[in-house]
Amino acid sequence: MRNISRLTSFGLVVFLLFPFVFLILKLNAISIVDHEEVSWALKNSTLQAAGSASLALILGFIFFSGIVKIKEILGIKIFRWIEILCLIPGMLPSLFTILILMSLIHPFPMGLKGIILIHGIIYSGFIALNIYQLVQDKAQSLVEVAYILGASRTQIFVQIFRLLKWELISLWILIFSICFTSFAVPLTVGGGWGTTLEVLIFEKIRLSAAWSQALSLALLQSVLLFLFSFIQRPGAALEVGRYSQVPILGGFTSGLLLIFSLLAYYGTFLLYSFRGWTQFFQLSEIVGSTLQTVPQTLIVGVSCGAMIYMMLNLTAFGWKQKWLRRFLIGFVAPSTSLAGLIVVLLRPDYFWMQIGFFTLAFVTIVFGGLYRMGFDQRLTSLKMQIEVAQVLGAHHWLIFREVIWPQIHPMAARLAGIASLWMVGDFALSRVIFSQDIVLAQVVQGLINSYHLDIGMAVMNVVILIGLALYFLFEGFGRVFSYKTP
Amino acid sequence: MKHFLTFVALVFFGLFLALFVRRNQNPENDSRPTLRIYAASSFIKQWGPGPWLKEKFESTCDCVVEYHDAADSVSLIQRVKSEPKNKSVDLVLGFDQYDLEMAQVGLDWKNVKVDPQQFEEPVRPLLSRTSFTPYDWGVLAFIGHRNADKSLPSNTDDLLAPEYASNISLQDPRTSSTGLQFLLWLIQVKGEEKAFEYLQKFNSQVKAWGANWSLAYGLFQKDQVKLTFSYVTSPVASLKENPQSDIVALPFAEGHPVQYEFLGIPSTCLNCDLAEKFVTLMLSHDGQRVIMDKNYMFPVIKSVTKGTMFEAIPEFKTIDMTVIPNQAERERILKKWSQVRRSE
Amino acid sequence: MFASFIDSVKYVGHLIPVAFLRIFLGYYYLQQALLKFNGDFLARPRLAAQIADILPSLSSPEWYKILVERLVIQHWQGFAFIILGVEFTIAFSYLLGYVVRPVAIMGVVVSLNYLILLGSNTDDLYRTFIAVHLMMAWIGAGRCLGFDYYFFKRRRGLWW
């Protein structure tokens, strides 16, 4: 059993590293890029990513307080909706978010501030949800005890920060790595700060087809982020606590701020898309395209989610392999542009081959990020339980089945749902892999690129609905098939 | 009720799946020859000219037209080079004049026989210079809103006026073909040194250098900027959606850059005759009309614009685009441009 | 659930003849549905053309004619898909004996529409179908040799 665990872990690593290995072998060379260009791009990437992660964390804390208050006042149903609305900005195309925020914030600050603002707002909701989950999993007792001992809200927050320091650093690093590899936002609003490593990679491929230079930049990007991940440490252990006192962390102002921000963001989006709906039904070709791609999008979404769920479980199965954990914390997938090259070289021609390729490529790109989204922390927090089970003589499979899986399954299912939500909104990868319109995001992309921006925004509503349906499907799977207390 | 609705939903879903699987089964079951065309996605989308051309061609050729969407010109060229012999590409659409150099590296292309006399004057010289054939073209200009009170910019220096500070959107020349066109146009009309001096001042007028055309144009459509760099046919697209639209293309005294879109038949084509016939359809009056209407680009064939909204577009002075900087030269210019951006 | 399938013969055995009729009708619908699926029912507007021909001479209410003209004929492909889906639903429901009552009502509605729209040649057939569907719904034909018995035992009520 231990050998099977080692084998699966090794297989996982090979799968994730395959793109790099394949490209290095195929291209046969890695070329050096001009160091001035690289250092400038690296500086931009680092500064904007660090700023974005910091702002996202700060806003995330504020919105977390708002979420707690909303749950207390408005109840769990509204809270579930808030949860979903916080996740959606991450899946919308950059153009929409840029347009929405530019129309809400006048004058919009361009340059480094602009990049940080947009990224910070996009990921703040996601961070807020993660902090909420962390407090529920690890800090409920702390809050209760602190409250009983008469601590103020600020003091409790400080204690939470101390307790969950490493988890928050993990979250910071996660957003940092996502923003580090961002492309459209820095380029569009970044002004002179707009050239990131990702832009440089795209430039090398597009202008001079310098694939080996692009590959060297991608490797540099991945290695840097991998090294950065060594900062991380294991966080606090999971604990069983009571939610009853957590509401004291809720802030009325934060709640109002959160609701106002969501209303402003989605209100603007719906306003823009309203015009699009009136035009949508006038163009029968677009209606046909949209309907045609809906079942295909569902199939691709389900397959991506299922694969992520399976891989997370495989990772949990290989819990003994510490090197696997270290690798996954630091792993950053290659740029989408390079994924495009791999696709071109491997030539998936038939429809089902393309679906398979897309699933594999998308999973490779997002798996690292999803793993770092609390799954790693969850696994490490089970360490004590695993040790107890080992001492009592349980073998590997029994430990996985009875100790690990029941506790990671709901989270794995939820992360699979998030992966499906992201996949449905993916534009970059579907564009390079599919040679026809397979998923709805391609239809939206096509509309945006051909004078039909409003209709594109309208169809984006359908994309969001499908993404949410898939998210709920996986979340429901996580809840229904989990162990229930008798 | 729940059981009944679930049952009905399941049956319908199963039917959907069954139809979907049947539709996507291996097309090799069809014994007719397949014309494989690689094109830009805007061409083959349901609202582009591709579906009309496919239907029209399939009704007469006893063949199947298979479109393949290539994300961009570089992927297009890479795919053409790497396709196996039995799945060779028959026709490629969507190169612009800057892609032709890369397209000829490692690939041979057939000379397509066309009658130069049927082509528009500005396009004719291109026919003898390359084995690629243009199928549409566009003039690039700054687009703004018609203004009864003030005069609109009529040359590049007018763009430096304070009222346009942070009010222009453009495309980044490193990531967008239109952006590259802008930069090269500026160099051609002003000379390289003066062009870069101008860019130093012009940068403060630009709100955003979008990653692609849709980002820049989207900012303009949503009134985030007053001017954007796009095609002179963009106002036609706007008028079709909204007859009250006041969007106009601004004629500049210096002249305007032109973008041509080319097609090519690789020498490794399997169905070369079919490809040539398809080209004939594309270059026919009806074919050009559809391409013009759906692509919002000018036709290359004479008299196609008569009686259409495109006829009303005023004539724009275009600059001679015969001298196309090679790849190395373009890289040098873009490096210089990056340095200008770095000093912002 | 499968045990109930067999048990139903013991407890509602008097419905066996109806069950056979139900299965036979289910098989008939399945055949019709498969013929449509494998043919060009979804690709060509045969039904729409047929309806368009007969519409002027129909003696049905005006609102029905307008509805058919504006909705069914214009969006014939969507309706073709719905009709195919409904036929498969009836087929599987009758074959399995599951949710037979509500599906039988659905069958009545579909047969009624066919009766009005497909001309006098098929009048008798669809009248018979309407009668059979109504009988299926009334008797609860899914209880014998069907999965409805399992739910009928536990939940009772109008649906089973």
PDB file of N, CA, C and O in Angstrom, chain A residues 451, chain B residues 98 138-144 156 159 167-173 176-186 202 206 208-210 212-220 225-232 234-235 248-250 252 255-259 319 321:
ATOM      1  N   TYR A 451     -17.370  43.512 -32.279  1.00  0.00           N
ATOM      2  CA  TYR A 451     -18.347  44.601 -32.131  1.00  0.00           C
ATOM      3  C   TYR A 451     -19.605  44.212 -31.353  1.00  0.00           C
ATOM      4  O   TYR A 451     -20.570  44.953 -31.367  1.00  0.00           O
TER       5      TYR A 451
ATOM      6  N   TYR B  98       2.071  41.550 -41.823  1.00  0.00           N
ATOM      7  CA  TYR B  98       3.222  41.323 -40.937  1.00  0.00           C
ATOM      8  C   TYR B  98       3.464  39.844 -40.643  1.00  0.00           C
ATOM      9  O   TYR B  98       4.498  39.476 -40.111  1.00  0.00           O
ATOM     10  N   GLY B 138      -8.632  46.804 -44.500  1.00  0.00           N
ATOM     11  CA  GLY B 138      -9.240  47.821 -43.651  1.00  0.00           C
ATOM     12  C   GLY B 138      -8.301  48.993 -43.479  1.00  0.00           C
ATOM     13  O   GLY B 138      -7.089  48.833 -43.519  1.00  0.00           O
ATOM     14  N   VAL B 139      -8.901  50.141 -43.306  1.00  0.00           N
ATOM     15  CA  VAL B 139      -8.117  51.356 -43.046  1.00  0.00           C
ATOM     16  C   VAL B 139      -8.238  51.646 -41.561  1.00  0.00           C
ATOM     17  O   VAL B 139      -9.342  51.588 -40.997  1.00  0.00           O
ATOM     18  N   LEU B 140      -7.124  51.945 -40.950  1.00  0.00           N
ATOM     19  CA  LEU B 140      -7.136  52.201 -39.501  1.00  0.00           C
ATOM     20  C   LEU B 140      -7.123  53.694 -39.234  1.00  0.00           C
ATOM     21  O   LEU B 140      -6.438  54.450 -39.924  1.00  0.00           O
ATOM     22  N   ALA B 141      -7.881  54.085 -38.243  1.00  0.00           N
ATOM     23  CA  ALA B 141      -7.969  55.512 -37.903  1.00  0.00           C
ATOM     24  C   ALA B 141      -8.406  55.659 -36.454  1.00  0.00           C
ATOM     25  O   ALA B 141      -8.836  54.681 -35.825  1.00  0.00           O
ATOM     26  N   PHE B 142      -8.348  56.878 -35.978  1.00  0.00           N
ATOM     27  CA  PHE B 142      -8.887  57.146 -34.649  1.00  0.00           C
ATOM     28  C   PHE B 142     -10.397  57.315 -34.781  1.00  0.00           C
ATOM     29  O   PHE B 142     -10.888  57.913 -35.744  1.00  0.00           O
ATOM     30  N   ILE B 143     -11.101  56.757 -33.830  1.00  0.00           N
ATOM     31  CA  ILE B 143     -12.560  56.794 -33.818  1.00  0.00           C
ATOM     32  C   ILE B 143     -13.000  57.643 -32.640  1.00  0.00           C
ATOM     33  O   ILE B 143     -12.445  57.521 -31.540  1.00  0.00           O
ATOM     34  N   GLY B 144     -13.973  58.508 -32.882  1.00  0.00           N
ATOM     35  CA  GLY B 144     -14.472  59.354 -31.789  1.00  0.00           C
ATOM     36  C   GLY B 144     -15.950  59.626 -31.973  1.00  0.00           C
ATOM     37  O   GLY B 144     -16.594  59.036 -32.855  1.00  0.00           O
ATOM     38  N   THR B 156      -2.009  64.064 -36.030  1.00  0.00           N
ATOM     39  CA  THR B 156      -1.477  63.434 -34.809  1.00  0.00           C
ATOM     40  C   THR B 156      -1.171  64.471 -33.728  1.00  0.00           C
ATOM     41  O   THR B 156      -1.314  64.198 -32.534  1.00  0.00           O
ATOM     42  N   LEU B 159      -3.852  65.316 -31.239  1.00  0.00           N
ATOM     43  CA  LEU B 159      -4.103  64.331 -30.175  1.00  0.00           C
ATOM     44  C   LEU B 159      -3.403  64.704 -28.877  1.00  0.00           C
ATOM     45  O   LEU B 159      -3.716  64.133 -27.825  1.00  0.00           O
ATOM     46  N   ASN B 167      -7.478  60.141 -22.251  1.00  0.00           N
ATOM     47  CA  ASN B 167      -8.779  59.931 -22.865  1.00  0.00           C
ATOM     48  C   ASN B 167      -8.713  59.171 -24.177  1.00  0.00           C
ATOM     49  O   ASN B 167      -9.626  59.262 -24.996  1.00  0.00           O
ATOM     50  N   ILE B 168      -7.589  58.471 -24.367  1.00  0.00           N
ATOM     51  CA  ILE B 168      -7.429  57.709 -25.616  1.00  0.00           C
ATOM     52  C   ILE B 168      -7.082  56.270 -25.241  1.00  0.00           C
ATOM     53  O   ILE B 168      -6.327  56.030 -24.293  1.00  0.00           O
ATOM     54  N   SER B 169      -7.677  55.329 -25.965  1.00  0.00           N
ATOM     55  CA  SER B 169      -7.282  53.932 -25.746  1.00  0.00           C
ATOM     56  C   SER B 169      -6.659  53.390 -27.023  1.00  0.00           C
ATOM     57  O   SER B 169      -7.137  53.677 -28.121  1.00  0.00           O
ATOM     58  N   LEU B 170      -5.610  52.647 -26.840  1.00  0.00           N
ATOM     59  CA  LEU B 170      -4.886  52.066 -27.966  1.00  0.00           C
ATOM     60  C   LEU B 170      -4.567  50.623 -27.643  1.00  0.00           C
ATOM     61  O   LEU B 170      -4.844  50.139 -26.545  1.00  0.00           O
ATOM     62  N   GLN B 171      -3.971  49.953 -28.631  1.00  0.00           N
ATOM     63  CA  GLN B 171      -3.579  48.570 -28.405  1.00  0.00           C
ATOM     64  C   GLN B 171      -2.062  48.515 -28.239  1.00  0.00           C
ATOM     65  O   GLN B 171      -1.326  49.270 -28.881  1.00  0.00           O
ATOM     66  N   ASP B 172      -1.645  47.618 -27.379  1.00  0.00           N
ATOM     67  CA  ASP B 172      -0.210  47.454 -27.145  1.00  0.00           C
ATOM     68  C   ASP B 172       0.427  46.817 -28.387  1.00  0.00           C
ATOM     69  O   ASP B 172      -0.010  45.742 -28.806  1.00  0.00           O
ATOM     70  N   PRO B 173       1.419  47.453 -28.972  1.00  0.00           N
ATOM     71  CA  PRO B 173       1.993  46.907 -30.210  1.00  0.00           C
ATOM     72  C   PRO B 173       2.668  45.547 -30.030  1.00  0.00           C
ATOM     73  O   PRO B 173       2.859  44.830 -30.999  1.00  0.00           O
ATOM     74  N   SER B 176      -0.732  43.172 -29.977  1.00  0.00           N
ATOM     75  CA  SER B 176      -1.842  43.368 -30.905  1.00  0.00           C
ATOM     76  C   SER B 176      -1.332  43.853 -32.253  1.00  0.00           C
ATOM     77  O   SER B 176      -0.480  44.733 -32.335  1.00  0.00           O
ATOM     78  N   SER B 177      -1.920  43.290 -33.298  1.00  0.00           N
ATOM     79  CA  SER B 177      -1.536  43.683 -34.649  1.00  0.00           C
ATOM     80  C   SER B 177      -1.909  45.138 -34.915  1.00  0.00           C
ATOM     81  O   SER B 177      -1.146  45.898 -35.536  1.00  0.00           O
ATOM     82  N   THR B 178      -3.072  45.573 -34.458  1.00  0.00           N
ATOM     83  CA  THR B 178      -3.512  46.957 -34.673  1.00  0.00           C
ATOM     84  C   THR B 178      -2.564  47.924 -33.951  1.00  0.00           C
ATOM     85  O   THR B 178      -2.237  48.992 -34.460  1.00  0.00           O
ATOM     86  N   GLY B 179      -2.129  47.536 -32.768  1.00  0.00           N
ATOM     87  CA  GLY B 179      -1.180  48.361 -32.030  1.00  0.00           C
ATOM     88  C   GLY B 179       0.126  48.518 -32.778  1.00  0.00           C
ATOM     89  O   GLY B 179       0.708  49.607 -32.845  1.00  0.00           O
ATOM     90  N   LEU B 180       0.569  47.417 -33.358  1.00  0.00           N
ATOM     91  CA  LEU B 180       1.807  47.451 -34.131  1.00  0.00           C
ATOM     92  C   LEU B 180       1.647  48.366 -35.342  1.00  0.00           C
ATOM     93  O   LEU B 180       2.547  49.132 -35.690  1.00  0.00           O
ATOM     94  N   GLN B 181       0.487  48.287 -35.950  1.00  0.00           N
ATOM     95  CA  GLN B 181       0.180  49.144 -37.102  1.00  0.00           C
ATOM     96  C   GLN B 181       0.307  50.615 -36.718  1.00  0.00           C
ATOM     97  O   GLN B 181       0.844  51.434 -37.463  1.00  0.00           O
ATOM     98  N   PHE B 182      -0.223  50.953 -35.550  1.00  0.00           N
ATOM     99  CA  PHE B 182      -0.173  52.338 -35.077  1.00  0.00           C
ATOM    100  C   PHE B 182       1.268  52.799 -34.947  1.00  0.00           C
ATOM    101  O   PHE B 182       1.649  53.888 -35.414  1.00  0.00           O
ATOM    102  N   LEU B 183       2.082  51.977 -34.306  1.00  0.00           N
ATOM    103  CA  LEU B 183       3.476  52.351 -34.064  1.00  0.00           C
ATOM    104  C   LEU B 183       4.234  52.519 -35.383  1.00  0.00           C
ATOM    105  O   LEU B 183       4.939  53.512 -35.599  1.00  0.00           O
ATOM    106  N   LEU B 184       4.052  51.562 -36.282  1.00  0.00           N
ATOM    107  CA  LEU B 184       4.775  51.622 -37.563  1.00  0.00           C
ATOM    108  C   LEU B 184       4.275  52.794 -38.415  1.00  0.00           C
ATOM    109  O   LEU B 184       5.048  53.407 -39.153  1.00  0.00           O
ATOM    110  N   TRP B 185       2.999  53.076 -38.323  1.00  0.00           N
ATOM    111  CA  TRP B 185       2.431  54.223 -39.050  1.00  0.00           C
ATOM    112  C   TRP B 185       3.062  55.520 -38.557  1.00  0.00           C
ATOM    113  O   TRP B 185       3.469  56.372 -39.362  1.00  0.00           O
ATOM    114  N   LEU B 186       3.165  55.631 -37.248  1.00  0.00           N
ATOM    115  CA  LEU B 186       3.753  56.825 -36.645  1.00  0.00           C
ATOM    116  C   LEU B 186       5.196  57.007 -37.137  1.00  0.00           C
ATOM    117  O   LEU B 186       5.628  58.121 -37.486  1.00  0.00           O
ATOM    118  N   PHE B 202       2.937  61.650 -26.099  1.00  0.00           N
ATOM    119  CA  PHE B 202       1.620  61.044 -26.359  1.00  0.00           C
ATOM    120  C   PHE B 202       1.199  60.094 -25.237  1.00  0.00           C
ATOM    121  O   PHE B 202       0.015  59.894 -24.995  1.00  0.00           O
ATOM    122  N   VAL B 206      -2.726  58.678 -23.334  1.00  0.00           N
ATOM    123  CA  VAL B 206      -3.298  57.337 -23.444  1.00  0.00           C
ATOM    124  C   VAL B 206      -3.753  56.851 -22.067  1.00  0.00           C
ATOM    125  O   VAL B 206      -2.964  56.788 -21.137  1.00  0.00           O
ATOM    126  N   ALA B 208      -5.189  53.746 -21.686  1.00  0.00           N
ATOM    127  CA  ALA B 208      -4.835  52.334 -21.602  1.00  0.00           C
ATOM    128  C   ALA B 208      -4.288  51.834 -22.925  1.00  0.00           C
ATOM    129  O   ALA B 208      -4.834  52.162 -23.984  1.00  0.00           O
ATOM    130  N   TRP B 209      -3.219  51.064 -22.839  1.00  0.00           N
ATOM    131  CA  TRP B 209      -2.705  50.332 -23.996  1.00  0.00           C
ATOM    132  C   TRP B 209      -3.238  48.908 -23.835  1.00  0.00           C
ATOM    133  O   TRP B 209      -2.631  48.084 -23.163  1.00  0.00           O
ATOM    134  N   GLY B 210      -4.396  48.654 -24.423  1.00  0.00           N
ATOM    135  CA  GLY B 210      -5.063  47.371 -24.212  1.00  0.00           C
ATOM    136  C   GLY B 210      -4.292  46.201 -24.805  1.00  0.00           C
ATOM    137  O   GLY B 210      -3.558  46.360 -25.768  1.00  0.00           O
ATOM    138  N   ASN B 212      -5.449  43.847 -26.476  1.00  0.00           N
ATOM    139  CA  ASN B 212      -5.927  43.543 -27.821  1.00  0.00           C
ATOM    140  C   ASN B 212      -6.968  44.573 -28.252  1.00  0.00           C
ATOM    141  O   ASN B 212      -7.304  45.485 -27.481  1.00  0.00           O
ATOM    142  N   TRP B 213      -7.464  44.429 -29.469  1.00  0.00           N
ATOM    143  CA  TRP B 213      -8.397  45.401 -30.038  1.00  0.00           C
ATOM    144  C   TRP B 213      -9.666  45.510 -29.209  1.00  0.00           C
ATOM    145  O   TRP B 213     -10.175  46.598 -28.957  1.00  0.00           O
ATOM    146  N   SER B 214     -10.178  44.347 -28.758  1.00  0.00           N
ATOM    147  CA  SER B 214     -11.474  44.370 -28.068  1.00  0.00           C
ATOM    148  C   SER B 214     -11.402  45.117 -26.739  1.00  0.00           C
ATOM    149  O   SER B 214     -12.351  45.808 -26.360  1.00  0.00           O
ATOM    150  N   LEU B 215     -10.274  45.033 -26.050  1.00  0.00           N
ATOM    151  CA  LEU B 215     -10.128  45.757 -24.781  1.00  0.00           C
ATOM    152  C   LEU B 215     -10.143  47.260 -25.030  1.00  0.00           C
ATOM    153  O   LEU B 215     -10.846  48.013 -24.366  1.00  0.00           O
ATOM    154  N   ALA B 216      -9.349  47.683 -26.013  1.00  0.00           N
ATOM    155  CA  ALA B 216      -9.269  49.119 -26.315  1.00  0.00           C
ATOM    156  C   ALA B 216     -10.617  49.639 -26.803  1.00  0.00           C
ATOM    157  O   ALA B 216     -11.103  50.677 -26.363  1.00  0.00           O
ATOM    158  N   TYR B 217     -11.235  48.894 -27.716  1.00  0.00           N
ATOM    159  CA  TYR B 217     -12.513  49.347 -28.268  1.00  0.00           C
ATOM    160  C   TYR B 217     -13.613  49.278 -27.223  1.00  0.00           C
ATOM    161  O   TYR B 217     -14.524  50.095 -27.197  1.00  0.00           O
ATOM    162  N   GLY B 218     -13.528  48.277 -26.349  1.00  0.00           N
ATOM    163  CA  GLY B 218     -14.516  48.141 -25.275  1.00  0.00           C
ATOM    164  C   GLY B 218     -14.514  49.354 -24.361  1.00  0.00           C
ATOM    165  O   GLY B 218     -15.563  49.833 -23.935  1.00  0.00           O
ATOM    166  N   LEU B 219     -13.331  49.870 -24.061  1.00  0.00           N
ATOM    167  CA  LEU B 219     -13.235  51.077 -23.219  1.00  0.00           C
ATOM    168  C   LEU B 219     -13.908  52.252 -23.912  1.00  0.00           C
ATOM    169  O   LEU B 219     -14.584  53.057 -23.281  1.00  0.00           O
ATOM    170  N   PHE B 220     -13.748  52.335 -25.223  1.00  0.00           N
ATOM    171  CA  PHE B 220     -14.372  53.414 -25.983  1.00  0.00           C
ATOM    172  C   PHE B 220     -15.888  53.231 -26.007  1.00  0.00           C
ATOM    173  O   PHE B 220     -16.634  54.182 -25.804  1.00  0.00           O
ATOM    174  N   VAL B 225     -13.201  56.362 -22.599  1.00  0.00           N
ATOM    175  CA  VAL B 225     -12.261  57.224 -23.317  1.00  0.00           C
ATOM    176  C   VAL B 225     -13.021  57.914 -24.447  1.00  0.00           C
ATOM    177  O   VAL B 225     -14.077  57.444 -24.868  1.00  0.00           O
ATOM    178  N   LYS B 226     -12.416  59.035 -24.948  1.00  0.00           N
ATOM    179  CA  LYS B 226     -13.090  59.772 -26.031  1.00  0.00           C
ATOM    180  C   LYS B 226     -12.676  59.247 -27.400  1.00  0.00           C
ATOM    181  O   LYS B 226     -13.411  59.380 -28.372  1.00  0.00           O
ATOM    182  N   LEU B 227     -11.448  58.720 -27.486  1.00  0.00           N
ATOM    183  CA  LEU B 227     -10.946  58.282 -28.786  1.00  0.00           C
ATOM    184  C   LEU B 227     -10.337  56.890 -28.650  1.00  0.00           C
ATOM    185  O   LEU B 227      -9.786  56.541 -27.608  1.00  0.00           O
ATOM    186  N   THR B 228     -10.414  56.141 -29.727  1.00  0.00           N
ATOM    187  CA  THR B 228      -9.741  54.855 -29.766  1.00  0.00           C
ATOM    188  C   THR B 228      -9.207  54.630 -31.179  1.00  0.00           C
ATOM    189  O   THR B 228      -9.614  55.322 -32.122  1.00  0.00           O
ATOM    190  N   PHE B 229      -8.287  53.682 -31.306  1.00  0.00           N
ATOM    191  CA  PHE B 229      -7.701  53.391 -32.612  1.00  0.00           C
ATOM    192  C   PHE B 229      -8.342  52.119 -33.140  1.00  0.00           C
ATOM    193  O   PHE B 229      -8.235  51.056 -32.516  1.00  0.00           O
ATOM    194  N   SER B 230      -9.042  52.259 -34.249  1.00  0.00           N
ATOM    195  CA  SER B 230      -9.758  51.095 -34.779  1.00  0.00           C
ATOM    196  C   SER B 230      -9.888  51.229 -36.292  1.00  0.00           C
ATOM    197  O   SER B 230      -9.152  51.999 -36.906  1.00  0.00           O
ATOM    198  N   TYR B 231     -10.838  50.540 -36.859  1.00  0.00           N
ATOM    199  CA  TYR B 231     -11.033  50.552 -38.314  1.00  0.00           C
ATOM    200  C   TYR B 231     -12.050  51.630 -38.699  1.00  0.00           C
ATOM    201  O   TYR B 231     -12.951  51.937 -37.927  1.00  0.00           O
ATOM    202  N   VAL B 232     -11.910  52.167 -39.902  1.00  0.00           N
ATOM    203  CA  VAL B 232     -12.843  53.222 -40.336  1.00  0.00           C
ATOM    204  C   VAL B 232     -14.246  52.641 -40.548  1.00  0.00           C
ATOM    205  O   VAL B 232     -15.215  53.379 -40.658  1.00  0.00           O
ATOM    206  N   SER B 234     -15.646  50.773 -38.289  1.00  0.00           N
ATOM    207  CA  SER B 234     -16.255  50.589 -36.960  1.00  0.00           C
ATOM    208  C   SER B 234     -17.553  51.382 -36.801  1.00  0.00           C
ATOM    209  O   SER B 234     -18.515  50.875 -36.206  1.00  0.00           O
ATOM    210  N   PRO B 235     -17.638  52.622 -37.307  1.00  0.00           N
ATOM    211  CA  PRO B 235     -18.916  53.347 -37.206  1.00  0.00           C
ATOM    212  C   PRO B 235     -20.071  52.620 -37.886  1.00  0.00           C
ATOM    213  O   PRO B 235     -21.217  52.723 -37.435  1.00  0.00           O
ATOM    214  N   VAL B 248     -17.741  58.377 -35.308  1.00  0.00           N
ATOM    215  CA  VAL B 248     -17.157  58.665 -36.622  1.00  0.00           C
ATOM    216  C   VAL B 248     -15.684  58.305 -36.627  1.00  0.00           C
ATOM    217  O   VAL B 248     -15.025  58.328 -35.592  1.00  0.00           O
ATOM    218  N   ALA B 249     -15.187  58.007 -37.829  1.00  0.00           N
ATOM    219  CA  ALA B 249     -13.740  57.822 -38.008  1.00  0.00           C
ATOM    220  C   ALA B 249     -13.153  59.179 -38.386  1.00  0.00           C
ATOM    221  O   ALA B 249     -13.775  59.938 -39.131  1.00  0.00           O
ATOM    222  N   LEU B 250     -11.992  59.489 -37.826  1.00  0.00           N
ATOM    223  CA  LEU B 250     -11.420  60.832 -38.008  1.00  0.00           C
ATOM    224  C   LEU B 250     -10.335  60.818 -39.084  1.00  0.00           C
ATOM    225  O   LEU B 250      -9.306  60.156 -38.899  1.00  0.00           O
ATOM    226  N   PHE B 252      -7.158  61.893 -40.937  1.00  0.00           N
ATOM    227  CA  PHE B 252      -5.955  62.617 -40.542  1.00  0.00           C
ATOM    228  C   PHE B 252      -5.180  63.070 -41.778  1.00  0.00           C
ATOM    229  O   PHE B 252      -5.119  62.349 -42.782  1.00  0.00           O
ATOM    230  N   GLY B 255      -2.469  60.839 -43.431  1.00  0.00           N
ATOM    231  CA  GLY B 255      -2.815  59.579 -44.094  1.00  0.00           C
ATOM    232  C   GLY B 255      -2.997  58.484 -43.040  1.00  0.00           C
ATOM    233  O   GLY B 255      -2.746  58.696 -41.860  1.00  0.00           O
ATOM    234  N   HIS B 256      -3.448  57.335 -43.480  1.00  0.00           N
ATOM    235  CA  HIS B 256      -3.809  56.272 -42.547  1.00  0.00           C
ATOM    236  C   HIS B 256      -3.158  54.956 -42.915  1.00  0.00           C
ATOM    237  O   HIS B 256      -2.941  54.670 -44.096  1.00  0.00           O
ATOM    238  N   PRO B 257      -2.863  54.144 -41.906  1.00  0.00           N
ATOM    239  CA  PRO B 257      -2.297  52.811 -42.205  1.00  0.00           C
ATOM    240  C   PRO B 257      -3.405  51.888 -42.697  1.00  0.00           C
ATOM    241  O   PRO B 257      -4.592  52.118 -42.458  1.00  0.00           O
ATOM    242  N   VAL B 258      -2.971  50.864 -43.397  1.00  0.00           N
ATOM    243  CA  VAL B 258      -3.921  49.910 -43.969  1.00  0.00           C
ATOM    244  C   VAL B 258      -3.550  48.509 -43.501  1.00  0.00           C
ATOM    245  O   VAL B 258      -2.373  48.179 -43.377  1.00  0.00           O
ATOM    246  N   GLN B 259      -4.561  47.713 -43.236  1.00  0.00           N
ATOM    247  CA  GLN B 259      -4.308  46.311 -42.901  1.00  0.00           C
ATOM    248  C   GLN B 259      -4.975  45.442 -43.952  1.00  0.00           C
ATOM    249  O   GLN B 259      -6.157  45.642 -44.268  1.00  0.00           O
ATOM    250  N   ILE B 319      -1.595  55.599 -46.511  1.00  0.00           N
ATOM    251  CA  ILE B 319      -0.161  55.698 -46.781  1.00  0.00           C
ATOM    252  C   ILE B 319       0.288  54.397 -47.437  1.00  0.00           C
ATOM    253  O   ILE B 319      -0.367  53.357 -47.298  1.00  0.00           O
ATOM    254  N   MET B 321       1.853  51.134 -47.877  1.00  0.00           N
ATOM    255  CA  MET B 321       2.317  50.112 -46.931  1.00  0.00           C
ATOM    256  C   MET B 321       3.206  49.084 -47.616  1.00  0.00           C
ATOM    257  O   MET B 321       3.276  47.941 -47.207  1.00  0.00           O
TER     258      MET B 321
END
